[in-house]
Coordinates of C-alpha atoms in Angstrom, one line a residue:
X1 CA 12.9 18.9 3.7
X2 CA 13.0 15.3 2.6
X3 CA 9.8 13.8 1.3
X4 CA 9.2 10.1 2.2
X5 CA 6.5 8.3 0.2
X6 CA 4.8 5.7 2.5
X7 CA 3.1 2.7 0.8
X8 CA 0.9 0.6 3.1
X9 CA 0.1 -3.1 3.0
X10 CA -3.0 -5.2 2.8
X11 CA -6.0 -3.6 4.5
X12 CA -4.0 -0.7 5.7
X13 CA -4.1 3.1 5.1
X14 CA -2.4 6.2 6.5
X15 CA -3.3 5.1 10.0
X16 CA -0.6 2.4 9.7
X17 CA 2.0 5.1 10.1
X18 CA 0.2 7.1 12.8
X19 CA 2.5 6.1 15.6
X20 CA 5.7 6.5 13.5
X21 CA 5.1 9.9 12.0
X22 CA 5.6 12.0 15.2
X23 CA 8.9 10.2 15.8
X24 CA 10.5 11.0 12.5
X25 CA 13.1 13.8 12.1
X26 CA 11.8 17.4 11.6
X27 CA 13.3 17.3 8.0
X28 CA 10.9 14.5 6.9
X29 CA 7.8 15.4 4.9
X30 CA 5.5 12.3 4.8
X31 CA 3.4 11.6 1.8
X32 CA 0.9 8.7 2.1
X33 CA 0.1 6.6 -0.9
X34 CA -3.6 5.4 -1.0
X35 CA -2.9 1.9 -2.3
X36 CA -6.4 0.8 -1.1
X37 CA -8.0 2.9 -3.9
X38 CA -6.7 0.5 -6.5
X39 CA -8.5 -2.7 -7.4
X40 CA -6.1 -4.5 -9.7
X41 CA -2.3 -5.2 -9.6
X42 CA -1.9 -2.9 -12.6
X43 CA -3.9 -0.1 -10.8
X44 CA -1.7 -0.5 -7.7
X45 CA 1.4 0.0 -9.7
X46 CA -0.2 3.0 -11.4
X47 CA -1.0 4.5 -8.0
X48 CA 2.6 4.1 -6.8
X49 CA 4.0 5.5 -10.0
X50 CA 1.6 8.5 -10.0
X51 CA 1.7 9.3 -6.3
X52 CA 5.5 9.0 -5.6
X53 CA 8.1 11.6 -6.3
X54 CA 10.1 11.6 -9.6
X55 CA 13.1 10.5 -7.6
X56 CA 11.3 9.0 -4.6
X57 CA 12.4 7.9 -1.2
X58 CA 10.0 5.1 -0.6
X59 CA 9.1 3.4 2.7
X60 CA 6.8 0.5 2.1
X61 CA 5.2 -2.3 4.1
X62 CA 4.2 -5.9 3.4
X63 CA 2.2 -6.0 0.1
X64 CA 3.1 -2.4 -0.5
X65 CA 6.8 -3.2 -0.1
X66 CA 6.6 -6.0 -2.7
X67 CA 4.9 -3.6 -5.1
X68 CA 7.4 -0.9 -4.4
X69 CA 10.3 -3.3 -5.0
X70 CA 8.7 -4.2 -8.4
X71 CA 8.3 -0.5 -9.1
X72 CA 12.0 0.2 -8.3
X73 CA 13.2 -2.7 -10.5
X74 CA 11.0 -1.5 -13.4
X75 CA 11.8 2.2 -12.9
X76 CA 15.3 2.4 -11.3
X77 CA 15.7 6.1 -12.3
X78 CA 12.6 7.0 -10.3
X79 CA 13.7 5.6 -6.9
X80 CA 16.4 7.3 -4.8
X81 CA 16.1 4.9 -1.9
X82 CA 13.9 2.0 -0.8
X83 CA 12.8 0.7 2.6
X84 CA 11.1 -2.7 2.6
X85 CA 9.3 -3.5 5.8
X86 CA 8.2 -7.1 6.6
X87 CA 8.0 -8.2 3.0
X88 CA 9.4 -11.1 1.1
X89 CA 10.6 -10.8 -2.5
X90 CA 9.7 -14.3 -3.2
X91 CA 6.6 -15.8 -4.8
X92 CA 3.9 -17.0 -2.5
X93 CA 4.4 -20.5 -1.2
X94 CA 1.8 -23.1 -2.2
X95 CA 0.4 -23.3 1.3
X96 CA 0.1 -19.5 1.5
X97 CA -1.8 -19.5 -1.8
X98 CA -4.1 -22.2 -0.4
X99 CA -4.7 -20.2 2.8
X100 CA -5.6 -17.1 0.9
X101 CA -7.9 -19.0 -1.4
X102 CA -9.7 -20.4 1.7
X103 CA -10.0 -16.9 3.1
X104 CA -11.3 -15.5 -0.1
X105 CA -13.9 -18.3 -0.4
X106 CA -15.1 -17.6 3.2
X107 CA -15.2 -13.8 2.6
X108 CA -17.4 -14.2 -0.5
X109 CA -19.9 -16.3 1.4
X110 CA -20.2 -14.3 4.6
X111 CA -20.7 -10.8 5.9
X112 CA -17.4 -9.1 6.5
X113 CA -16.8 -8.2 10.1
X114 CA -13.2 -7.1 10.1
X115 CA -10.2 -9.1 11.1
X116 CA -11.1 -11.8 13.7
X117 CA -8.9 -12.2 16.8
X118 CA -7.7 -15.6 15.5
X119 CA -6.3 -13.9 12.4
X120 CA -4.9 -11.0 14.4
X121 CA -2.6 -13.3 16.3
X122 CA -0.8 -14.1 13.1
X123 CA 0.0 -10.4 12.6
X124 CA 0.7 -9.2 16.1
X125 CA 3.3 -10.3 18.7
X126 CA 1.7 -12.0 21.8
X127 CA 3.1 -9.2 24.0
X128 CA 1.0 -6.6 22.0
X129 CA -2.3 -8.4 21.7
X130 CA -3.7 -6.4 24.7
X131 CA -2.3 -3.1 23.3
X132 CA -5.4 -1.4 21.9
X133 CA -3.2 1.2 20.1
X134 CA -2.1 -1.7 17.9
X135 CA -5.0 -4.0 17.7
X136 CA -7.9 -1.5 17.4
X137 CA -6.1 0.4 14.6
X138 CA -5.7 -2.8 12.7
X139 CA -9.3 -3.9 13.2
X140 CA -10.7 -0.4 12.4
X141 CA -8.7 -0.2 9.2
X142 CA -10.0 -3.6 8.2
X143 CA -13.6 -2.6 8.9
X144 CA -13.3 0.7 7.2
X145 CA -11.7 -0.6 4.0
X146 CA -14.0 -3.6 3.8
X147 CA -14.5 -6.8 1.9
X148 CA -14.1 -5.5 -1.6
X149 CA -10.6 -4.0 -0.8
X150 CA -9.5 -7.2 0.9
X151 CA -10.6 -9.4 -2.0
X152 CA -9.0 -7.1 -4.5
X153 CA -5.7 -7.1 -2.6
X154 CA -5.7 -10.8 -2.1
X155 CA -6.3 -11.4 -5.8
X156 CA -3.6 -8.9 -6.8
X157 CA -1.1 -10.7 -4.6
X158 CA -1.9 -14.3 -5.5
X159 CA 0.3 -14.6 -8.6
X160 CA 3.5 -12.7 -8.0
X161 CA 6.9 -13.1 -9.6
X162 CA 9.9 -14.2 -7.5
X163 CA 12.0 -11.0 -7.4
X164 CA 14.7 -12.4 -5.1
X165 CA 17.1 -13.1 -7.9
X166 CA 16.8 -9.5 -9.2
X167 CA 17.6 -7.8 -5.9
X168 CA 21.2 -7.0 -7.0
X169 CA 19.8 -5.0 -9.9
X170 CA 18.8 -2.3 -7.4
X171 CA 21.1 0.7 -7.7
X172 CA 19.7 2.8 -4.9
X173 CA 20.4 2.3 -1.1
X174 CA 18.0 -0.3 0.3
X175 CA 17.0 -1.0 3.9
X176 CA 15.3 -4.3 4.7
X177 CA 13.5 -4.4 8.0
X178 CA 11.8 -7.4 9.6
X179 CA 10.9 -8.9 12.9
X180 CA 12.5 -12.0 14.3
X181 CA 9.1 -13.3 15.5
X182 CA 7.0 -12.3 12.5
X183 CA 4.7 -15.2 11.8
X184 CA 3.9 -13.9 8.3
X185 CA 7.4 -13.2 6.8
X186 CA 10.4 -15.3 7.9
X187 CA 13.4 -13.2 9.2
X188 CA 15.7 -15.8 7.6
X189 CA 14.0 -15.0 4.2
X190 CA 14.9 -11.3 4.8
X191 CA 18.5 -12.2 5.7
X192 CA 18.7 -14.1 2.4
X193 CA 17.3 -11.1 0.5
X194 CA 19.9 -8.7 2.1
X195 CA 22.7 -11.1 1.2
X196 CA 21.6 -11.0 -2.5
X197 CA 21.8 -7.2 -2.8
X198 CA 25.1 -5.3 -2.5
X199 CA 23.2 -2.1 -1.7
X200 CA 21.1 -3.5 1.1
X201 CA 21.2 -3.0 4.8
X202 CA 19.3 -5.3 7.2
X203 CA 17.6 -4.5 10.5
X204 CA 15.8 -7.3 12.4
X205 CA 13.6 -6.1 15.2
X206 CA 13.1 -8.1 18.4
X207 CA 9.8 -8.3 20.3
X208 CA 7.5 -7.4 17.4
X209 CA 5.2 -9.3 15.1
X210 CA 4.4 -8.4 11.4
X211 CA 2.9 -5.0 12.2
X212 CA 6.2 -3.2 13.0
X213 CA 5.0 0.3 12.2
X214 CA 2.3 0.0 15.0
X215 CA 4.1 -2.5 17.3
X216 CA 7.7 -1.0 17.3
X217 CA 7.5 2.6 15.9
X218 CA 10.4 3.8 18.0
X219 CA 12.7 1.1 16.6
X220 CA 11.4 1.7 13.1
X221 CA 12.0 5.5 13.4
X222 CA 15.5 4.9 14.7
X223 CA 16.3 2.6 11.8
X224 CA 14.9 5.0 9.3
X225 CA 16.8 8.0 10.7
X226 CA 20.1 6.1 10.7
X227 CA 19.5 4.8 7.2
X228 CA 18.8 8.3 5.8
X229 CA 21.8 9.8 7.6
X230 CA 24.0 7.3 5.8
X231 CA 22.2 7.4 2.5
X232 CA 22.1 11.2 2.0

């Protein structure tokens, strides 16, 4: 068996991987990291350190992928392979910080009712907006995890170091996965990341938005299977 430690992103839990898990090879043993239980950046790193294997094969998404990259750079002896899905290694752009600050201010003033459709369109490809197996999972995770988790995760991700220049420090095999039409993370940014790491492979998915594990689980499963066949 090969254990894979799955780290979710903002306002996500184990349900993020629900469509992917049945498509993985029989030799895979999934382990889901409850990132949402942490409230600070330091606590998030502690959860990853405590809940991943001593020599972990980490599959991480969005915010979780940035934190997993940080973990791999700080503890290279503890990471055997690293998959980064829809996540930039760069610091947040000023306009993204401003957008998050506006969202946080609105959240603090109003009752939280989950992710509105207007925001959902930034995460999901137009062709999947009517797919309830995508949109309802995202909205239900958002409702269940709630305002406090969202605020904590936004605060934790506001001030983040630019790790792009350190990518070549990684000694383990790395797979960077993104979507050409991801409105949240530029595919060109991921191409630049892959070019900076001699250990990195790159897979850019077509026809998906940011939420690749829910929107394109078959493509993600195929990419993971090929990566582990090469890496092990």
